[in-house]
PDB file of C-alpha atoms and ligand atoms in Angstrom:
ATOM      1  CA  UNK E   1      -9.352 -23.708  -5.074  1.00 83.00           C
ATOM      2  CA  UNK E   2     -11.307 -23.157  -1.988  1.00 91.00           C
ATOM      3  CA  UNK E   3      -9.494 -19.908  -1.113  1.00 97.00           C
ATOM      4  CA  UNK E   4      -8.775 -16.802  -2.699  1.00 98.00           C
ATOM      5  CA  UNK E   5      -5.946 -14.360  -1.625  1.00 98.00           C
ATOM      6  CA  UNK E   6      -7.006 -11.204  -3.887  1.00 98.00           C
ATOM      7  CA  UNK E   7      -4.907  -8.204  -3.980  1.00 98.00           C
ATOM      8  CA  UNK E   8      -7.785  -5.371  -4.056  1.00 98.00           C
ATOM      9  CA  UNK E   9      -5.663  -2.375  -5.409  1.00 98.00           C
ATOM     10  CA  UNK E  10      -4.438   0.850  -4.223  1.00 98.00           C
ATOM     11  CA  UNK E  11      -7.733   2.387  -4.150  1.00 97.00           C
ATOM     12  CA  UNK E  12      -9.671   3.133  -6.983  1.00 98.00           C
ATOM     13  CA  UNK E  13     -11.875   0.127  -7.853  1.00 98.00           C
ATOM     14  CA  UNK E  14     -10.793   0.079 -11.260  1.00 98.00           C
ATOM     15  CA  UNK E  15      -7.125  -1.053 -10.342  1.00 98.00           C
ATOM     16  CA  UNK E  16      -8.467  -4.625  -9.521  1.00 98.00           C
ATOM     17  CA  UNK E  17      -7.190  -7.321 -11.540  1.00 98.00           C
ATOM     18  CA  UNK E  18      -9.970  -9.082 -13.951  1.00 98.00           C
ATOM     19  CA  UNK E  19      -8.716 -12.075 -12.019  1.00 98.00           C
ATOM     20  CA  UNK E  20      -9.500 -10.395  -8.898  1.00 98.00           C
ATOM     21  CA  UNK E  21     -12.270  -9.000  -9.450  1.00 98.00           C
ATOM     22  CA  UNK E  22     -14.140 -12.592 -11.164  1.00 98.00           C
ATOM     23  CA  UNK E  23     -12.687 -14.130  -7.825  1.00 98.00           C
ATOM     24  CA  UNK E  24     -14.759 -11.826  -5.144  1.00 98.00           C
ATOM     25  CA  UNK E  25     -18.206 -11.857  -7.890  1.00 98.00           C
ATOM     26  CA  UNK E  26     -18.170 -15.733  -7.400  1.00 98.00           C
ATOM     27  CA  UNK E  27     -16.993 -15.345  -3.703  1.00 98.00           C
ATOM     28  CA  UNK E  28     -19.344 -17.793  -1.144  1.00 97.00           C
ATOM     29  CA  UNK E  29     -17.311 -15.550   1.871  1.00 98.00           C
ATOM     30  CA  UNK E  30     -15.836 -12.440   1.481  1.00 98.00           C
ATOM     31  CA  UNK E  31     -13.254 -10.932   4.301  1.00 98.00           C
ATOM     32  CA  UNK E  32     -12.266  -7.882   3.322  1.00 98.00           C
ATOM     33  CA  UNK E  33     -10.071  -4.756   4.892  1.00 96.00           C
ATOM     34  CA  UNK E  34     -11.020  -1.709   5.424  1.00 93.00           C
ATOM     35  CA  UNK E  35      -8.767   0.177   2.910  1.00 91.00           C
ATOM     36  CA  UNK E  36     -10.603  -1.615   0.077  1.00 96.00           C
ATOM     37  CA  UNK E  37     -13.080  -0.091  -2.074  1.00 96.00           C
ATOM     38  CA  UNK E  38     -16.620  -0.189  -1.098  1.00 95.00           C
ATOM     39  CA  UNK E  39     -17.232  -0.800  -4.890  1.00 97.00           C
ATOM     40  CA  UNK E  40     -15.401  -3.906  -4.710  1.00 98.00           C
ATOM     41  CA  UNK E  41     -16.820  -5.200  -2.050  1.00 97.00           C
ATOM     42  CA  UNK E  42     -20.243  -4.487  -3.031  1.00 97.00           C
ATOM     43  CA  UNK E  43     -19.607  -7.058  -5.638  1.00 98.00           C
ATOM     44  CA  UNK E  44     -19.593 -10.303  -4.006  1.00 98.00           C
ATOM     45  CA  UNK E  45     -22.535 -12.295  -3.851  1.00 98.00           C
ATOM     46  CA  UNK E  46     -22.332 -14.027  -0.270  1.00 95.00           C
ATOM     47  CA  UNK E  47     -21.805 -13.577   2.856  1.00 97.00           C
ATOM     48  CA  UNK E  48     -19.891 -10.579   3.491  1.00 98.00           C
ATOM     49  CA  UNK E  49     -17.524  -9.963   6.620  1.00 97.00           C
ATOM     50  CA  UNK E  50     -15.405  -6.783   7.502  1.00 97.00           C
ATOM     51  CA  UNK E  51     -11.747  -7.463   8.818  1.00 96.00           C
ATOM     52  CA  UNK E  52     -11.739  -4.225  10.957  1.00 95.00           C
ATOM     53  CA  UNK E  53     -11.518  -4.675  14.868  1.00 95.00           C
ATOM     54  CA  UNK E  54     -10.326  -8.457  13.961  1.00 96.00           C
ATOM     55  CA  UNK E  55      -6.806  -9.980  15.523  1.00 96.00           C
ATOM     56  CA  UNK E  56      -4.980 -11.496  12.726  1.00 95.00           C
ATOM     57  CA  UNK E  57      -5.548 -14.728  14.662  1.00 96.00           C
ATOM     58  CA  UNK E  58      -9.517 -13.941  14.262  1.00 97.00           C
ATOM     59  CA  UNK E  59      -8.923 -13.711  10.412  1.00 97.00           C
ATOM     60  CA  UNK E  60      -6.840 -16.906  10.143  1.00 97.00           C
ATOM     61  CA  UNK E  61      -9.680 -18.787  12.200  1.00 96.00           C
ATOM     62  CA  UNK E  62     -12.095 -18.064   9.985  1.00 97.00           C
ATOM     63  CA  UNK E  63     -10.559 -18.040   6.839  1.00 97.00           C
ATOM     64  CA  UNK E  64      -9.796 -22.013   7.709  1.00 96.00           C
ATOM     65  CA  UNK E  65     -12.827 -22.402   9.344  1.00 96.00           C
ATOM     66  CA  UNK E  66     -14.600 -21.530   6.067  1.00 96.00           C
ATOM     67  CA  UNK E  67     -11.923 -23.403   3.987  1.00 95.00           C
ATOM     68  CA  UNK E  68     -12.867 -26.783   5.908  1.00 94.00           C
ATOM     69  CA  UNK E  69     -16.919 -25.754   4.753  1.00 94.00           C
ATOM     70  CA  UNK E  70     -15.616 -25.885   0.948  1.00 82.00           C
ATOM     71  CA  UNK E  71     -17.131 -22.862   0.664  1.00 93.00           C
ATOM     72  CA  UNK E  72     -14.763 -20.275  -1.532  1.00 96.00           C
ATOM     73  CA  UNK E  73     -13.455 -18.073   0.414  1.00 98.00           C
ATOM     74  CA  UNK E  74     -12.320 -14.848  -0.644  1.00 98.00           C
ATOM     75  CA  UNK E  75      -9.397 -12.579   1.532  1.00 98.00           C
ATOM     76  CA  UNK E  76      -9.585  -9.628  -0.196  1.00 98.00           C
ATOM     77  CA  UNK E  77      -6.585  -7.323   1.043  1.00 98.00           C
ATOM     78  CA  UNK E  78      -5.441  -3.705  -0.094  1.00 97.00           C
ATOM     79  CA  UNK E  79      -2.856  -3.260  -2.564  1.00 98.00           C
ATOM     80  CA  UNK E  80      -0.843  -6.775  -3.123  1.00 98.00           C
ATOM     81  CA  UNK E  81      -1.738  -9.907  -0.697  1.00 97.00           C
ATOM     82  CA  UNK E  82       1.950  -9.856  -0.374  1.00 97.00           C
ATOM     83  CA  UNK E  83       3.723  -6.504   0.370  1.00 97.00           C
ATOM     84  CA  UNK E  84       2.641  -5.063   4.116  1.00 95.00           C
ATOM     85  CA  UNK E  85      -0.173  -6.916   3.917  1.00 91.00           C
ATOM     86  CA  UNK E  86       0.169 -10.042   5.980  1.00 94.00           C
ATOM     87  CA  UNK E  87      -0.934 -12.483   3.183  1.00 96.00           C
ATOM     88  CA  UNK E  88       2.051 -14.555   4.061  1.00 96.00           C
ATOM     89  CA  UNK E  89       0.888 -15.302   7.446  1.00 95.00           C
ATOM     90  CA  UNK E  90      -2.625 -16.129   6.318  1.00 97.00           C
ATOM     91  CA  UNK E  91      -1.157 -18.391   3.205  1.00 97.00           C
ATOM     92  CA  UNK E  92       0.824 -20.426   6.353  1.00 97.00           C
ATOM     93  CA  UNK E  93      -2.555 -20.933   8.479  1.00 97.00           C
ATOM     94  CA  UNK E  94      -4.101 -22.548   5.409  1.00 97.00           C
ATOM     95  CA  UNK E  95      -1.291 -24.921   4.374  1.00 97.00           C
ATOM     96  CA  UNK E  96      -1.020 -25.724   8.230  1.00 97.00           C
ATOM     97  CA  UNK E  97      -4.892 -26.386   8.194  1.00 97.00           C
ATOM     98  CA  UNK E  98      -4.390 -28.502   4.505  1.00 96.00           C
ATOM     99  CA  UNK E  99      -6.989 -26.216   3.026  1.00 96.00           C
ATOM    100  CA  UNK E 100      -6.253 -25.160  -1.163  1.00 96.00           C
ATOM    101  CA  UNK E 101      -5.154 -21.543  -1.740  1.00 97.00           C
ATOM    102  CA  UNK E 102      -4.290 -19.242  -4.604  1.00 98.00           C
ATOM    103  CA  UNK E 103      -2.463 -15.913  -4.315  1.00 98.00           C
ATOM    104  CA  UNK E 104      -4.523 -13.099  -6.592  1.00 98.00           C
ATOM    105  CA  UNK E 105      -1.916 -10.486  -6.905  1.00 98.00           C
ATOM    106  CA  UNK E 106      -2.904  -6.840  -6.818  1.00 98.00           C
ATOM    107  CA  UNK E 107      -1.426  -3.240  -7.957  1.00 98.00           C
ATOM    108  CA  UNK E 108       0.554  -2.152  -4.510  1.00 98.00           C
ATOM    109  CA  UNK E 109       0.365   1.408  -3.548  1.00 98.00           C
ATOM    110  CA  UNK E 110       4.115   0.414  -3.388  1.00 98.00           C
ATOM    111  CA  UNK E 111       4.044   1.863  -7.460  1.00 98.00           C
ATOM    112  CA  UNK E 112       0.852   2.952  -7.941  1.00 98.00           C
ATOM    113  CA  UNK E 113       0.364   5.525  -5.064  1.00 98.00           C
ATOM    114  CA  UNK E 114       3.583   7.461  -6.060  1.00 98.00           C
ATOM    115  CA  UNK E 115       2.806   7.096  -9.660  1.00 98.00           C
ATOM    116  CA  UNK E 116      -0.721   8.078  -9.318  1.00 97.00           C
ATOM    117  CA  UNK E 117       1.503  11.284  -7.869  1.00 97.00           C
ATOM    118  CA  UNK E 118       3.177  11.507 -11.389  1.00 97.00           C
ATOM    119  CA  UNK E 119       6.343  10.019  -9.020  1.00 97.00           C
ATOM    120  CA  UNK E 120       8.215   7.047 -11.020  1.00 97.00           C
ATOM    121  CA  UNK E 121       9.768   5.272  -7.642  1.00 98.00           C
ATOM    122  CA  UNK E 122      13.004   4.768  -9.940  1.00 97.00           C
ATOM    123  CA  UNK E 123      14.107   6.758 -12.980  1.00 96.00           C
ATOM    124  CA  UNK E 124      17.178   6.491 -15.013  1.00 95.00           C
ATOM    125  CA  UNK E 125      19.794   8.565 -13.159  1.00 94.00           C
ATOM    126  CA  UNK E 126      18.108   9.929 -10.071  1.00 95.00           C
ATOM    127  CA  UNK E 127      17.635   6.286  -8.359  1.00 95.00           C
ATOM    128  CA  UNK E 128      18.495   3.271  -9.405  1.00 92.00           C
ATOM    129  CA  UNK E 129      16.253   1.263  -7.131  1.00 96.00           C
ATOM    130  CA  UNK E 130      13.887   1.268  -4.531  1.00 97.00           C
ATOM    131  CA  UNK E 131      13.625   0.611  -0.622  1.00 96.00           C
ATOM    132  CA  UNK E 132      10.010   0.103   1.275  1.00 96.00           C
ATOM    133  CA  UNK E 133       9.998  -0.125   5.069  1.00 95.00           C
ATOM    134  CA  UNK E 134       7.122   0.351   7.372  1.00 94.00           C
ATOM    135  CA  UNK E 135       7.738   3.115  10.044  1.00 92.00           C
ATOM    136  CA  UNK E 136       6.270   0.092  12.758  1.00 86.00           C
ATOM    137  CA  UNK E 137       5.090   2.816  15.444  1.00 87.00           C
ATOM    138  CA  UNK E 138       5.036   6.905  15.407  1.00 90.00           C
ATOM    139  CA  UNK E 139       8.804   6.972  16.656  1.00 90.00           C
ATOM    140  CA  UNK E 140       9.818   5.344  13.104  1.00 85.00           C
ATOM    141  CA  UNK E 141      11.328   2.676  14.725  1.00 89.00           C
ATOM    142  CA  UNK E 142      10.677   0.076  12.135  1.00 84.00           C
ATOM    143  CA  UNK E 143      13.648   2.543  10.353  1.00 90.00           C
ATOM    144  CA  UNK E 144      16.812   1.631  10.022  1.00 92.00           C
ATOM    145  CA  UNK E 145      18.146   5.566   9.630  1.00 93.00           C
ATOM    146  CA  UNK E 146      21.942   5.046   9.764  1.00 93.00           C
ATOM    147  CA  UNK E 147      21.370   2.955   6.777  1.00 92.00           C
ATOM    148  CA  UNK E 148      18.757   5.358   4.743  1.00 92.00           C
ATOM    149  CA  UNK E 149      20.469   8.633   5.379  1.00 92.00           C
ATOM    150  CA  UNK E 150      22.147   9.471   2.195  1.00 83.00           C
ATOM    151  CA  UNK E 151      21.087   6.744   0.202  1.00 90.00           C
ATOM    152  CA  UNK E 152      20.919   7.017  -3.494  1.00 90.00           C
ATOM    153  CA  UNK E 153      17.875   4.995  -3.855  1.00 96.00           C
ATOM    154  CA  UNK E 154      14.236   6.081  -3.260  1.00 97.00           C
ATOM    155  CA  UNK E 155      13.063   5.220   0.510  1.00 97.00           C
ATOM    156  CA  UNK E 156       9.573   4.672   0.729  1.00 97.00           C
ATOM    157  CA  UNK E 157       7.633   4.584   4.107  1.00 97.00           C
ATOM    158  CA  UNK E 158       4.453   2.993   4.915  1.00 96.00           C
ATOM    159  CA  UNK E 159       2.204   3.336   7.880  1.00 94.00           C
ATOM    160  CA  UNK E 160       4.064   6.527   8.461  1.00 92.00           C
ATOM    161  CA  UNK E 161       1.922   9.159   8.671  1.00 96.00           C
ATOM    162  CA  UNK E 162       2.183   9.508  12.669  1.00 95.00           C
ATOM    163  CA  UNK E 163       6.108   9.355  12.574  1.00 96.00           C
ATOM    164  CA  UNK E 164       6.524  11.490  10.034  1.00 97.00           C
ATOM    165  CA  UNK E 165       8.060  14.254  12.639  1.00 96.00           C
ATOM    166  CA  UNK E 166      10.157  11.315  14.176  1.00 96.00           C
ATOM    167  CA  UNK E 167      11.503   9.971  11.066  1.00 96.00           C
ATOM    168  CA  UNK E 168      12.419  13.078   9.094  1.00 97.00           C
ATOM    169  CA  UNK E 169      14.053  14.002  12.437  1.00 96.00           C
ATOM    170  CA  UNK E 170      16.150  10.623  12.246  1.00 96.00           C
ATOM    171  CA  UNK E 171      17.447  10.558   8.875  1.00 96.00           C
ATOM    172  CA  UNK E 172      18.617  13.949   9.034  1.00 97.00           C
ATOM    173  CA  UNK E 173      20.455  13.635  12.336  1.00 96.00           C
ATOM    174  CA  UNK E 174      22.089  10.489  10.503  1.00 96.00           C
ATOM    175  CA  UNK E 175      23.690  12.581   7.892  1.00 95.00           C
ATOM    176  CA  UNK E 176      20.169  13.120   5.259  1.00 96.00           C
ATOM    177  CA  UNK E 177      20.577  16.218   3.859  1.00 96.00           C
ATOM    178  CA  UNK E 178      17.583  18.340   5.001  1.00 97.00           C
ATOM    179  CA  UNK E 179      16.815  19.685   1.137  1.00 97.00           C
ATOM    180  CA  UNK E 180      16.625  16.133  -0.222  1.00 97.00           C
ATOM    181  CA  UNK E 181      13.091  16.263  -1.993  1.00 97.00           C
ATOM    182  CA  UNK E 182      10.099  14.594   0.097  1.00 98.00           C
ATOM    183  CA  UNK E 183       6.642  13.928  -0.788  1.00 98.00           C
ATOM    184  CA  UNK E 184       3.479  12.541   1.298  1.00 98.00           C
ATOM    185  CA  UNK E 185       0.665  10.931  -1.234  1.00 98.00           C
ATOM    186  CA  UNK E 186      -2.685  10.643   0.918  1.00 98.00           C
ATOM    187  CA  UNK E 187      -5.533   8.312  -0.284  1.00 98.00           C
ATOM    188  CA  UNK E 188      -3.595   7.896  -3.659  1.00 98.00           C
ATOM    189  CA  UNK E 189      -5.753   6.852  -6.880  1.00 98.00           C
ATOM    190  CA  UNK E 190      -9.202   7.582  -4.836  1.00 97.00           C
ATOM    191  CA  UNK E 191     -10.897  10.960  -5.614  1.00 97.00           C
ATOM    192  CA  UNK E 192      -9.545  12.009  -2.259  1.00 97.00           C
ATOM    193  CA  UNK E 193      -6.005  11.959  -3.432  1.00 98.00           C
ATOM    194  CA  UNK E 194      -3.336  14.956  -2.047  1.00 98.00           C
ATOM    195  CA  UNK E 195       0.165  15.186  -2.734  1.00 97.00           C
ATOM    196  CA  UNK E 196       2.205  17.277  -0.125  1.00 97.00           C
ATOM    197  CA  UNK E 197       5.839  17.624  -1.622  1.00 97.00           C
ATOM    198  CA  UNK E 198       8.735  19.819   1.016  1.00 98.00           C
ATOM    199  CA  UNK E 199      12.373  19.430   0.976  1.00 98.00           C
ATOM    200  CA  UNK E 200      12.875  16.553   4.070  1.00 97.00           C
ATOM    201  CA  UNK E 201      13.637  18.990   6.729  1.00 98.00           C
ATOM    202  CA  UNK E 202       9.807  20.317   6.205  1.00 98.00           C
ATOM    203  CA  UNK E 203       7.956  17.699   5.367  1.00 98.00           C
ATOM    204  CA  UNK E 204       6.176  16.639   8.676  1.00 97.00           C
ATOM    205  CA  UNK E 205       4.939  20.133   9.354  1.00 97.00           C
ATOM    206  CA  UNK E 206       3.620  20.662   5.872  1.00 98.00           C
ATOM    207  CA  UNK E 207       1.709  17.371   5.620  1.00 98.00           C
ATOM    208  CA  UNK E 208       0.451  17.692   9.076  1.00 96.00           C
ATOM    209  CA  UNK E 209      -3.073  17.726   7.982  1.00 96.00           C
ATOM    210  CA  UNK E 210      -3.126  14.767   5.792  1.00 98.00           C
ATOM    211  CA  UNK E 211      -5.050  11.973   6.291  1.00 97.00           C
ATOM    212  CA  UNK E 212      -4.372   8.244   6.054  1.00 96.00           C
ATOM    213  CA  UNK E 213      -3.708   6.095   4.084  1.00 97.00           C
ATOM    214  CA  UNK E 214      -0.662   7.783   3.153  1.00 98.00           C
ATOM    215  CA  UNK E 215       3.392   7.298   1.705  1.00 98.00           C
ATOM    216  CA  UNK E 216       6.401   8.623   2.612  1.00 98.00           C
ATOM    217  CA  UNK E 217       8.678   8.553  -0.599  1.00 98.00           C
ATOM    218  CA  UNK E 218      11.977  10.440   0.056  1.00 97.00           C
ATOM    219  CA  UNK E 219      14.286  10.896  -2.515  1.00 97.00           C
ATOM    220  CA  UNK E 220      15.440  12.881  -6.010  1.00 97.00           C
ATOM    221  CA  UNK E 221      12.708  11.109  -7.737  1.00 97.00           C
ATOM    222  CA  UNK E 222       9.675  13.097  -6.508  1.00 97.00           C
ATOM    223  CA  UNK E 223      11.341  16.201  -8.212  1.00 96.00           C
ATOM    224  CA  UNK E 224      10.300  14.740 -11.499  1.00 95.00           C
ATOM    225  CA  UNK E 225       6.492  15.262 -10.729  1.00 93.00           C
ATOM    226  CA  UNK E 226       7.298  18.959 -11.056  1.00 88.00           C
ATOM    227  CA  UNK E 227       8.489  18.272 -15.019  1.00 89.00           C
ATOM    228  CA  UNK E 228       5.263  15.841 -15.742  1.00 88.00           C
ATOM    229  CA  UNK E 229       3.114  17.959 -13.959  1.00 78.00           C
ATOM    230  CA  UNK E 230       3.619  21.010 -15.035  1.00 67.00           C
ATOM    231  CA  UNK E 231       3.064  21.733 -18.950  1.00 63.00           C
ATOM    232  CA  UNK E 232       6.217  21.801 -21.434  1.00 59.00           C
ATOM    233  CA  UNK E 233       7.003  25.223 -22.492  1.00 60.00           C
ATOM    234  CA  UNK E 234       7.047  25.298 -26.177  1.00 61.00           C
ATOM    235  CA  UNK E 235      10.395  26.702 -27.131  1.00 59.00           C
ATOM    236  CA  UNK E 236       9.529  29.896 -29.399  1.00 54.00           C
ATOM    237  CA  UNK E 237      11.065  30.387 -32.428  1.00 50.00           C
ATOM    238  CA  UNK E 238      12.600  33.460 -32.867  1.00 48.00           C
TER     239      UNK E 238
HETATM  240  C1  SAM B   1      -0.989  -2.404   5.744  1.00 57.56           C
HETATM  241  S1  SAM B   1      -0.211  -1.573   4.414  1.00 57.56           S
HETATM  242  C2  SAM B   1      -0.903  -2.445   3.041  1.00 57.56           C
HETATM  243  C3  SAM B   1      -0.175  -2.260   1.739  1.00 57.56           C
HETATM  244  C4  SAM B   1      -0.834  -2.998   0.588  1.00 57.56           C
HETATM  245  N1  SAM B   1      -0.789  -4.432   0.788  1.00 57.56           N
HETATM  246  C5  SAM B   1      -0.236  -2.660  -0.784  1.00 57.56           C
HETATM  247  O1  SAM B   1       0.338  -3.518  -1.452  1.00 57.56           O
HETATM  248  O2  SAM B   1      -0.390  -1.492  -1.196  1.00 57.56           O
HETATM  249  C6  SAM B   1      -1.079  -0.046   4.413  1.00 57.56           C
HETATM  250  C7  SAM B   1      -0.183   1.136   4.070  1.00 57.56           C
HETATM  251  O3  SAM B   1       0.037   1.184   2.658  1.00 57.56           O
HETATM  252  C8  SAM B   1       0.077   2.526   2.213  1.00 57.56           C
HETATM  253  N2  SAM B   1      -1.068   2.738   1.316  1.00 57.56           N
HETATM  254  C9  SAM B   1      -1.941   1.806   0.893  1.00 57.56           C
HETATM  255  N3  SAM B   1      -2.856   2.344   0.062  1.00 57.56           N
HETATM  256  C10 SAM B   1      -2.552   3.655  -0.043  1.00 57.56           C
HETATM  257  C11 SAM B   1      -3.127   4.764  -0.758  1.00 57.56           C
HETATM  258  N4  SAM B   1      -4.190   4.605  -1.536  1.00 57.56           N
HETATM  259  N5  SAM B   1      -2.561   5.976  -0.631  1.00 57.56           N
HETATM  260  C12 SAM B   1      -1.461   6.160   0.155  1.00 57.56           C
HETATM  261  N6  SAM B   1      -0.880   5.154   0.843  1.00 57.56           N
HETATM  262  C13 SAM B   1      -1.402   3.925   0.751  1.00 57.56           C
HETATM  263  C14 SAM B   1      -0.024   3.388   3.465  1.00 57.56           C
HETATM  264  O4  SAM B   1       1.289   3.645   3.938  1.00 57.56           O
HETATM  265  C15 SAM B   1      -0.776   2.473   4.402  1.00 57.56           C
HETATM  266  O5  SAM B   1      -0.565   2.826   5.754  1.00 57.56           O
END
């Protein structure tokens, strides 16, 4: 295979795959993101090049003008290749080009970033599924609110950190009830990791000082942090 489309992990270095990570130590090229691990990307033994500043255009270019080289080529992306990440636009430049490629999946924040949180994203009785959207720009309009406001299953927003006001503000006036349990995980799994957790109606004004990258999970589910978080009290025996 000439190239690689690793997943990198949420964050922590350790939350590579071993596929993954024996991928980028016998990487020729490595293009890498800037919400991956420095760790990680320590590890490769070639030629090293940082996706930041890059159009996705720039990334496809080179990822196929390295292909053609039969060098191996290592995209190493945040999270999964494959969720928010653009992986399926890079995958189509290569078969376009005819150059070989393999998908490397990774942990996505998707799970790991509210579970890191002690958050399970469903849990028998409070959701019984899941819905990830990407706020798209600070006014949330990537959000579909008529269709969230209410719902029984856990929403989960990425790349909305700057909308937070804006979306909060959405769902509500859509019919979200403004105590419906919210949480904002920032730099989940790293050593940096904070958890911000507010009833809906408060939850842009007490995360305001967070720091990307950071989820949005609205929904019953984050009150169950409180039970694994805080320690069991041992019924006494009278
Ligand atoms: C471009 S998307 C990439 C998602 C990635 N492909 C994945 O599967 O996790 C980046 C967004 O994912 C979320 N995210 C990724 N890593 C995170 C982390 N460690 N903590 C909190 N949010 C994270 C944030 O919403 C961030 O803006």
């Amino acid at each position: 295979v000439t190239v690689s489309l690793v997943g990198a992990g949420p964050g922590d270095p350790e939350l590579i795959t071993v596929r993954g990570l024996d991928r980028v130590r016998r990487a020729d090229v490595l293009i890498y993101d800037k919400l991956v691990a420095t760790e990680l990307a320590a590890e490769a033994p070639g030629l090293r090049i940082s996706r930041e500043g890059m159009t996705q255009e720039k990334v496809n270019s080179l990822l196929v003008a390295y292909g053609r080289r039969d060098l191996h080529v290592v995209r190493l992306k945040g999270g999964d290749p494959f969720v928010f990440g653009r992986g399926g636009e890079e995958a189509l430049a290569l078969v376009d080009a005819g150059i070989e490629f393999e998908v490397v999946p990774g942990v996505s924040s998707i799970a790991a970033v509210p579970g890191a949180a002690n958050i399970p994203v469903t849990h028998r009785g409070l959701a019984t599924g899941v819905v990830a959207v990407t706020a798209r720009d600070r006014h949330g309009n990537g959000i579909d609110f008529a269709r969230f406001a209410g719902m029984k299953e856990t929403l989960l927003v990425f790349m909305g950190l700057d909308a937070l006001p804006a979306i909060a503000a959405g769902l509500i006036a859509h019919g979200a009830d403004a105590g419906t349990p919210a949480a904002v995980i920032s730099r989940g799994t790293t050593p940096d990791q904070e958890t911000v957790t507010a009833p809906l109606g408060q939850i842009a004004s007490a995360a305001e000082a967070l720091e990307t990258p950071a989820l949005l999970v609205v929904g019953d589910v984050v009150e169950v942090a409180q039970s694994l978080t805080r320690p069991r009290t041992l019924a006494t025996a009278l």
